[in-house]
Amino acid sequence: MLRFLLLTSLAALVLAVPQPRYLEHNTAEERVVGGEVARPNSWPWQISLQYKSGSSFYHTCGGTLVKAGWVMTAAHCVDRTMTWRVVLGDHNINTNEGREQYMSVSQVYVHPNWNSNNVAAGYDIALLRLSTNAVLNNYVQLASLPPSGQVLPHNNNCYITGWGRTQTGGNLSTQLKQAYLPVVAHSTCSQYDWWGSTVKNTMVCAGGGSDSGCQGDSGGPLNCSVNGQWVVHGVTSFVSSSGCNTYKKPTVFTRVSAYTSWMNSIMG
């Protein structure tokens, strides 16, 4: 589920924004349907993005390890100046299980066209340069990314993952969760009684049925099964203000394959 919600100028959309845990005044209903606790470290590219408040760090968004020194997340997670860190290899965010790697963020690259006042325009993607490279092992691995321009078919199997809230007004899930969200084709998702023109072809829709889940944090991955391999096709961007599982309002993700050239220009 999205960590914190902020009603944007587009009344239909809600975003996750970093703020201290005790500021839990939400402007929209939150609903979580479906999902289960993931097997520990079964999504080894999933990271926890945390911000510093006082002397402590707090989880606020998800993200994906795409190179040893680089993390992909949502622009709306990091479009303000804060002290960030990334935790890799985590499962229970309240416990140090000995597998975690804690990395400071040396630089934040928000897509230059991102506009927090116009979420529906897209470009909700950012790259974080880590201060040191991750050590790859059984618990920390790089995500596979799709080839440029690839669009998945309707009903392609995907999972959203994250440490989002487990109930309205409740706490974060301490353990990483996963929820099954099949792809909704753009031709369907952009119909007037679905998301309409709000959804651009640089986005991916997934879920949207009465029994779909919305367990993942904003900025986290949409993990899709392609030819027997898990490939990160989306970055969690926004949901309906009516709730994650609103009929015909699937969760919307930034389509990773639409930003391949931009990402390559930043990461080299």
Short mmCIF file of C-alpha atoms in Angstrom, two decimals, residues 28 113 197 242:
data_model
loop_
_atom_site.label_atom_id
_atom_site.label_comp_id
_atom_site.label_asym_id
_atom_site.label_seq_id
_atom_site.Cartn_x
_atom_site.Cartn_y
_atom_site.Cartn_z
CA ALA A 28 -7.86 9.87 1.12
CA ASN A 113 10.26 16.94 -16.97
CA SER A 197 -6.64 10.55 -20.57
CA SER A 242 -11.15 6.20 -3.79
#
